[in-house]
Short mmCIF file of C-alpha atoms in Angstrom, two decimals:
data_model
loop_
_atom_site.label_atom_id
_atom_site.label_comp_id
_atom_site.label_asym_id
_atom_site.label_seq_id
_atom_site.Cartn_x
_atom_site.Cartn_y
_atom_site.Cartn_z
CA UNK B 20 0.00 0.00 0.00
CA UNK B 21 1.60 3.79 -0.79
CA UNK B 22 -0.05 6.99 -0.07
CA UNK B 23 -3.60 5.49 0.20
CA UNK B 24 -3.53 3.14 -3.16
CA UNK B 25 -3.23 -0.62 -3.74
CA UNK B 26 -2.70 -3.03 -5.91
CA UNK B 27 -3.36 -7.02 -5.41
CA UNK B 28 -3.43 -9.16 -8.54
CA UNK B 29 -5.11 -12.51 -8.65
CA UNK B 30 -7.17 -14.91 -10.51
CA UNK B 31 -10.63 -15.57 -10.98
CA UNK B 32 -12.63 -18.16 -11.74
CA UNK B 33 -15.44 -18.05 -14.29
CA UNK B 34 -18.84 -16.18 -12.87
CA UNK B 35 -19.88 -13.27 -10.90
CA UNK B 36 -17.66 -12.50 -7.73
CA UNK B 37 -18.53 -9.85 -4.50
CA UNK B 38 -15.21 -8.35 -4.05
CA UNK B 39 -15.05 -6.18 -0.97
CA UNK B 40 -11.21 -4.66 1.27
CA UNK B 41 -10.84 -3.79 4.76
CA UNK B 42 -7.58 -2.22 6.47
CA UNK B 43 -6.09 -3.68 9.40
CA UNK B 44 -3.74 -1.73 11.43
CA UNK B 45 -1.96 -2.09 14.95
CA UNK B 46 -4.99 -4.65 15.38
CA UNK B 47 -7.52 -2.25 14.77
CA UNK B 48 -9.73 -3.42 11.43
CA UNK B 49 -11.01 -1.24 9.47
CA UNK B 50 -15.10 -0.92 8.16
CA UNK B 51 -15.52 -2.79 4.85
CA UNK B 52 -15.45 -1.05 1.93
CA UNK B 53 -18.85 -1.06 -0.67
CA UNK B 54 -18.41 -4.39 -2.82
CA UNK B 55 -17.95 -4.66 -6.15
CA UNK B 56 -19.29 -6.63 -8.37
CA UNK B 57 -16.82 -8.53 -11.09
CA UNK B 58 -18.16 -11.05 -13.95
CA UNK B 59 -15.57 -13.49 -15.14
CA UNK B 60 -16.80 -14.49 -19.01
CA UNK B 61 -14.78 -17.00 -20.54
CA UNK B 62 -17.74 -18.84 -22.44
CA UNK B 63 -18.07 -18.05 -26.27
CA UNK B 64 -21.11 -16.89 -27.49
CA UNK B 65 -23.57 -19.58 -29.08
CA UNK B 66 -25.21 -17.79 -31.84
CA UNK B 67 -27.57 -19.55 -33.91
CA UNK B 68 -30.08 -18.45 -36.70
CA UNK B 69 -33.56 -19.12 -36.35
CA UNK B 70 -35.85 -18.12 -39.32
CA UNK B 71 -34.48 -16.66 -42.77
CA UNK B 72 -36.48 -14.73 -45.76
CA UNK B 73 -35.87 -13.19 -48.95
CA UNK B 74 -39.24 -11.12 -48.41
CA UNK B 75 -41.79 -11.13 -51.72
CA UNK B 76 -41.49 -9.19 -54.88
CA UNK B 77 -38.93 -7.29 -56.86
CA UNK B 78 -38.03 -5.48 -53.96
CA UNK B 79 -37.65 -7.82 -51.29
CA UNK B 80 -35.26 -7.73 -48.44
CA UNK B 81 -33.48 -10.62 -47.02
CA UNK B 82 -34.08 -10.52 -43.55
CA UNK B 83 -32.38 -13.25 -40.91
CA UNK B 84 -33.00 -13.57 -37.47
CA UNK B 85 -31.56 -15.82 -34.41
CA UNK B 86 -30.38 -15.62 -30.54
CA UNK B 87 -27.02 -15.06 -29.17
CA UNK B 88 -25.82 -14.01 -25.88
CA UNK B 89 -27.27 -10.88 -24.69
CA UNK B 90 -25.53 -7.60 -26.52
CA UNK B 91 -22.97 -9.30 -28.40
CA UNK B 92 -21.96 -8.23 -31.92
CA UNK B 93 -23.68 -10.48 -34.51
CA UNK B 94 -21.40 -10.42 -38.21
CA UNK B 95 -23.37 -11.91 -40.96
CA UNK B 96 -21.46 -13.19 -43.73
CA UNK B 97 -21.98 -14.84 -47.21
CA UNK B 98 -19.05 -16.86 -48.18
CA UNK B 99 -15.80 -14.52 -47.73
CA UNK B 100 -18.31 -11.25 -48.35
CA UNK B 101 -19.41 -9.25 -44.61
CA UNK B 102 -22.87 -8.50 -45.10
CA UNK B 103 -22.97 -6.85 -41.75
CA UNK B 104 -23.35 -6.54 -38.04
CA UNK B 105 -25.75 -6.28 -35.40
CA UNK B 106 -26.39 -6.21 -31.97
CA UNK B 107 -28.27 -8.90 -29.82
CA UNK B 108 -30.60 -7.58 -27.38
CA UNK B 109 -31.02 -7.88 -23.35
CA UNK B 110 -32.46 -11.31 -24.23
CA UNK B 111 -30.18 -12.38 -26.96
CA UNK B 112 -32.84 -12.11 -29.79
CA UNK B 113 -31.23 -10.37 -33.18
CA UNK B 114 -32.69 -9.42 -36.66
CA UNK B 115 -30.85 -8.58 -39.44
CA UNK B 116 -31.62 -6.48 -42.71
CA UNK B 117 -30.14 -6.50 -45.48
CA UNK B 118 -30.23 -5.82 -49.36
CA UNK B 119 -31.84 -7.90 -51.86
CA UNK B 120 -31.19 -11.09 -52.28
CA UNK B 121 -31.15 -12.36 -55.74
CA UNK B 122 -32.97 -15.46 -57.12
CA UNK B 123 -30.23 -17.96 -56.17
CA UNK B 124 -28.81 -20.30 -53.73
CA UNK B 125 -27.50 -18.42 -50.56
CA UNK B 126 -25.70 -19.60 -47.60
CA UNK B 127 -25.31 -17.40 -44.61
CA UNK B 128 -22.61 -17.86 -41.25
CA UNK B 129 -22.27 -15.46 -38.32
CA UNK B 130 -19.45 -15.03 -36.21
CA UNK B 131 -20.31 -12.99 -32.94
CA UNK B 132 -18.11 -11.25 -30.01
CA UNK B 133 -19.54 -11.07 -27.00
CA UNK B 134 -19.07 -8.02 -24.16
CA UNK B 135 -15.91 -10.21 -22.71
CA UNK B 136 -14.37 -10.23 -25.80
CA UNK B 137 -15.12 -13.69 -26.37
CA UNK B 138 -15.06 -14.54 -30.19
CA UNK B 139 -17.13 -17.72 -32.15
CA UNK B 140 -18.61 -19.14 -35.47
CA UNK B 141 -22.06 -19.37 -35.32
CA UNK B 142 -23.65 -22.77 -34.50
CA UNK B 143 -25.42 -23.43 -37.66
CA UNK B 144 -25.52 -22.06 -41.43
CA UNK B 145 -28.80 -20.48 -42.86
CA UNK B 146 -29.58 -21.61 -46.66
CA UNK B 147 -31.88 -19.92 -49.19
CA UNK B 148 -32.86 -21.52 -51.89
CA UNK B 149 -34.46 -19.97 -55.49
CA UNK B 150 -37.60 -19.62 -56.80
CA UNK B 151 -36.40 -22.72 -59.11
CA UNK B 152 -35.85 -25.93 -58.60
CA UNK B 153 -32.69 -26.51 -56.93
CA UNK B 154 -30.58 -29.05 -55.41
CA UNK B 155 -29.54 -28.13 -51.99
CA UNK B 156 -26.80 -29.88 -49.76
CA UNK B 157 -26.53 -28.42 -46.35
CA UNK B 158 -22.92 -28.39 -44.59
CA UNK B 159 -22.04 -31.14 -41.99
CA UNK B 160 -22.89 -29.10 -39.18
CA UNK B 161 -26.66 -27.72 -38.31
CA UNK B 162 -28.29 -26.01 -41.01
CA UNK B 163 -31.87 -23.65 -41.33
CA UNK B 164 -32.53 -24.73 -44.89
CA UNK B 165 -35.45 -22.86 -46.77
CA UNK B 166 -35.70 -23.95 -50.27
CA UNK B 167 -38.04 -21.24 -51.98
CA UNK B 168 -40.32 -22.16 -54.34
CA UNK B 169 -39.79 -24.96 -57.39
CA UNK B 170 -39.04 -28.75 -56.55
CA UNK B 171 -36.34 -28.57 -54.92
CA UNK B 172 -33.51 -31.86 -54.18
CA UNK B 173 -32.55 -31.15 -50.21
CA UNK B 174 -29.72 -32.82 -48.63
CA UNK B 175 -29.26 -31.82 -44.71
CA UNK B 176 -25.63 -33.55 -45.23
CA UNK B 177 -25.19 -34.01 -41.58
CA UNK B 178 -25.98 -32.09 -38.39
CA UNK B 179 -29.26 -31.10 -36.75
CA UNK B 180 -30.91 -29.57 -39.65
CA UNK B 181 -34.48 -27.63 -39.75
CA UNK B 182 -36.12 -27.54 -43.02
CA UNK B 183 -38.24 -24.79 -43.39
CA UNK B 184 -41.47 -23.72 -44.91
CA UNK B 185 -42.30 -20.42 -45.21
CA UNK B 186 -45.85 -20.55 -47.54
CA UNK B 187 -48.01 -23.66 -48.93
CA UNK B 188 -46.14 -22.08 -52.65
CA UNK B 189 -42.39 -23.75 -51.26
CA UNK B 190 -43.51 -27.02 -52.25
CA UNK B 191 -46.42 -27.79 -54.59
CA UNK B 192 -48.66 -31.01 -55.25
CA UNK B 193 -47.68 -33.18 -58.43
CA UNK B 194 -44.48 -34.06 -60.23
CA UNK B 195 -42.18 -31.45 -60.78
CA UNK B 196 -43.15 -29.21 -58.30
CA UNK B 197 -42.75 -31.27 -54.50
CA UNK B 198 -39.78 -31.22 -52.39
CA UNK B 199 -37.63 -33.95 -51.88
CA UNK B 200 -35.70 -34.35 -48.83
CA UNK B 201 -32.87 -36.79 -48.42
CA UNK B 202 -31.07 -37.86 -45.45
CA UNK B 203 -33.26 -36.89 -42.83
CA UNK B 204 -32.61 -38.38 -39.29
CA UNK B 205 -35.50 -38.61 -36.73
CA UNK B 206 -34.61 -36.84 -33.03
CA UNK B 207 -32.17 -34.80 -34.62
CA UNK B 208 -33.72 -32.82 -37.88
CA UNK B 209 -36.69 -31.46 -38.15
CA UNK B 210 -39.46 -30.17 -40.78
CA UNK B 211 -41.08 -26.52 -39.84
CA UNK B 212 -44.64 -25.56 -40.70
CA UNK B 213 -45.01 -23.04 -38.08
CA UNK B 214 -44.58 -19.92 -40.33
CA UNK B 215 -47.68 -21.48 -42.55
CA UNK B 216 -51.03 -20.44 -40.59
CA UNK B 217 -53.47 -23.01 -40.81
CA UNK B 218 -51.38 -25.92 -40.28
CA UNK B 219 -52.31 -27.69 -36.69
CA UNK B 220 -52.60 -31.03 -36.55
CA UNK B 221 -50.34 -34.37 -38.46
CA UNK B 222 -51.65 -37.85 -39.11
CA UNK B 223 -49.18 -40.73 -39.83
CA UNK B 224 -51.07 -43.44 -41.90
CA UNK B 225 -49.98 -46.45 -44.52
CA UNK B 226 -52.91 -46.08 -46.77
CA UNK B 227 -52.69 -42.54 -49.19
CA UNK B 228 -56.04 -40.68 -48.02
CA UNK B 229 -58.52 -39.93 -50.69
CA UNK B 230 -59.32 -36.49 -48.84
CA UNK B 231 -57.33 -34.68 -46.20
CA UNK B 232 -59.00 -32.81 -43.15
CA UNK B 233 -58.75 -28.73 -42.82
CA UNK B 234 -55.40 -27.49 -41.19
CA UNK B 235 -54.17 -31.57 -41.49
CA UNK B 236 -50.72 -32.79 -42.26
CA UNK B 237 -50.95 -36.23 -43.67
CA UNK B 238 -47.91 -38.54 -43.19
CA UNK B 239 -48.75 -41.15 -45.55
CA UNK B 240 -45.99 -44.35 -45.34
CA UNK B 241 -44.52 -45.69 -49.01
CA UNK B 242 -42.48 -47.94 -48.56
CA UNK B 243 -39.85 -47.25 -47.03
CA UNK B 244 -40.28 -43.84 -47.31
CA UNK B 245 -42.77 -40.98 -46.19
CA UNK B 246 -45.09 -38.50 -48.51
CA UNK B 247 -46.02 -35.51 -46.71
CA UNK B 248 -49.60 -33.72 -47.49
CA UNK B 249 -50.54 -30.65 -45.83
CA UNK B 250 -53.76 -28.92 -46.55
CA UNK B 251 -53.79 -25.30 -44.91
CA UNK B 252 -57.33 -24.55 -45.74
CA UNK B 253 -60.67 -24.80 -43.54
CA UNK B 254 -62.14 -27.48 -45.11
CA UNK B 255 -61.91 -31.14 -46.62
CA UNK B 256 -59.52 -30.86 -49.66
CA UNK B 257 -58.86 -33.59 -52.49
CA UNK B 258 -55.32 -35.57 -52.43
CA UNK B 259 -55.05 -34.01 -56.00
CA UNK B 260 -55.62 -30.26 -54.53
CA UNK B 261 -53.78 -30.48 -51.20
CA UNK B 262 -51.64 -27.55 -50.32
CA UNK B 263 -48.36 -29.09 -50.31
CA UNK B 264 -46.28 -32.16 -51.24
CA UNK B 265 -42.64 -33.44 -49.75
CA UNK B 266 -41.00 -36.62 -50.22
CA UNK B 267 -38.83 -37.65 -47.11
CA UNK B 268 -36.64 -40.80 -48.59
CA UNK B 269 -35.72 -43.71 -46.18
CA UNK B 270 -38.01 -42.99 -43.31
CA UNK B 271 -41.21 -43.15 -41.35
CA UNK B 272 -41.73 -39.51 -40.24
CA UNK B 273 -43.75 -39.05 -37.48
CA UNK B 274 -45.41 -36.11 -35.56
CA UNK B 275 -42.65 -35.38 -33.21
CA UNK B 276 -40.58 -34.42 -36.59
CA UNK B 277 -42.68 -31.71 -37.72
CA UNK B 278 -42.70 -27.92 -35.75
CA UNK B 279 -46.06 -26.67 -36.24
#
């Protein structure tokens, strides 16, 4: 101690600490001073996207969205090509605008620094596909995967993977124009319907339905693979004029696989 200043160096483990100093003299201790309150961060932020959109119409924005830790600096990034940076807010929810995005395949990273100065890749890619029909293969880590509209040819290629709908128009009924999805692993990916209103209830069945119910995804077992119907609508709807048609190769979907 010199002329009323001190120094004391130390380590701390990770978390919050209650750091308080007292001065003891010629056996006479001193009141404690008020405590201060020091966070240890050593944990890198997990950052992961959760929905994705090109928006509608020649002047459409791509907009992506996700959670990080609370007011970290979000980078988006297209390849080797910074699209830009937000901030996550008190409860690590971002958004992020950008330009627009043009009628191709697009794959989207983050990388995110925290308050700490912790620094990390984000924990999963975000794909957007066309308004044709494209092939698709995800990365080997988790992937968001929208395809767009057109029949599209979707490989997760590894990971926890989401594939997304955003409208009944993604996928269509009839040759040419349904999805096909390849690879998919039950309790890890995962097909989302809940930005399509109307869409409520699933049905696994062997037997392809002559009719599907209003708001009713129908899970009909071929083989060994699964055909997905959804009808959106409010009432009883044709097999021919369902809403939407996906082909899930080399699996029995079931309702726990779907996010309504």
């Amino acid at each position: 101690m010199n002329a009323g200043s001190f120094n004391i160096e130390g380590a701390l483990s990770a978390g919050t600490h209650q750091l308080a100093a007292f001065q003891t003299q010629g056996g006479n201790i001193s009141s404690s001073s008020t405590s201060l309150a020091i966070t240890v961060d050593t944990v890198a932020p997990a950052t992961l996207f959760t929905s994705e959109s090109a928006g509608s119409g020649k002047n459409g924005k791509l907009t992506l969205a996700g959670t990080s830790e609370h007011n970290s600096s979000i980078t988006v990034w297209e390849g080797s090509t910074k699209l830009g940076t937000v901030g996550s807010a008190d409860d690590g929810t971002w958004s992020f605008l950008g330009g627009r995005a043009t009628d191709s395949i697009h794959v989207y990273r983050t990388t995110t620094t925290d308050l700490a100065g912790n620094d990390a890749i984000g924990l999963n890619s975000a794909i957007l596909g066309s308004s044709r029909s494209d092939t698709i293969i995800g990365s080997s880590g988790n992937d968001l995967i929208v395809g767009g509209a057109g029949g599209d040819m979707i490989s997760g290629n590894g990971g926890s993977d989401t594939f997304r709908y955003l409208t009944t128009s993604d996928c269509r009924r009839g040759s040419k124009n349904f999805d096909t999805i390849r690879d998919f692993v039950e309790g890890h990916d995962h097909i989302d319907f809940s930005a399509i209103p109307g869409l409520s209830n699933a049905i696994s069945t062997s037997s392809t339905p002559k009719s599907i119910a209003p708001h009713t995804i129908e899970l009909v077992n071929v083989g060994a693979d699964t055909i997905v119907y959804a009808n959106a609508s409010g009432s009883n709807e044709t097999l021919a004029h369902a809403d939407m048609e996906i082909h899930v190769l080399g699996v029995h979907l079931a309702s726990f696989d779907l996010l309504l």
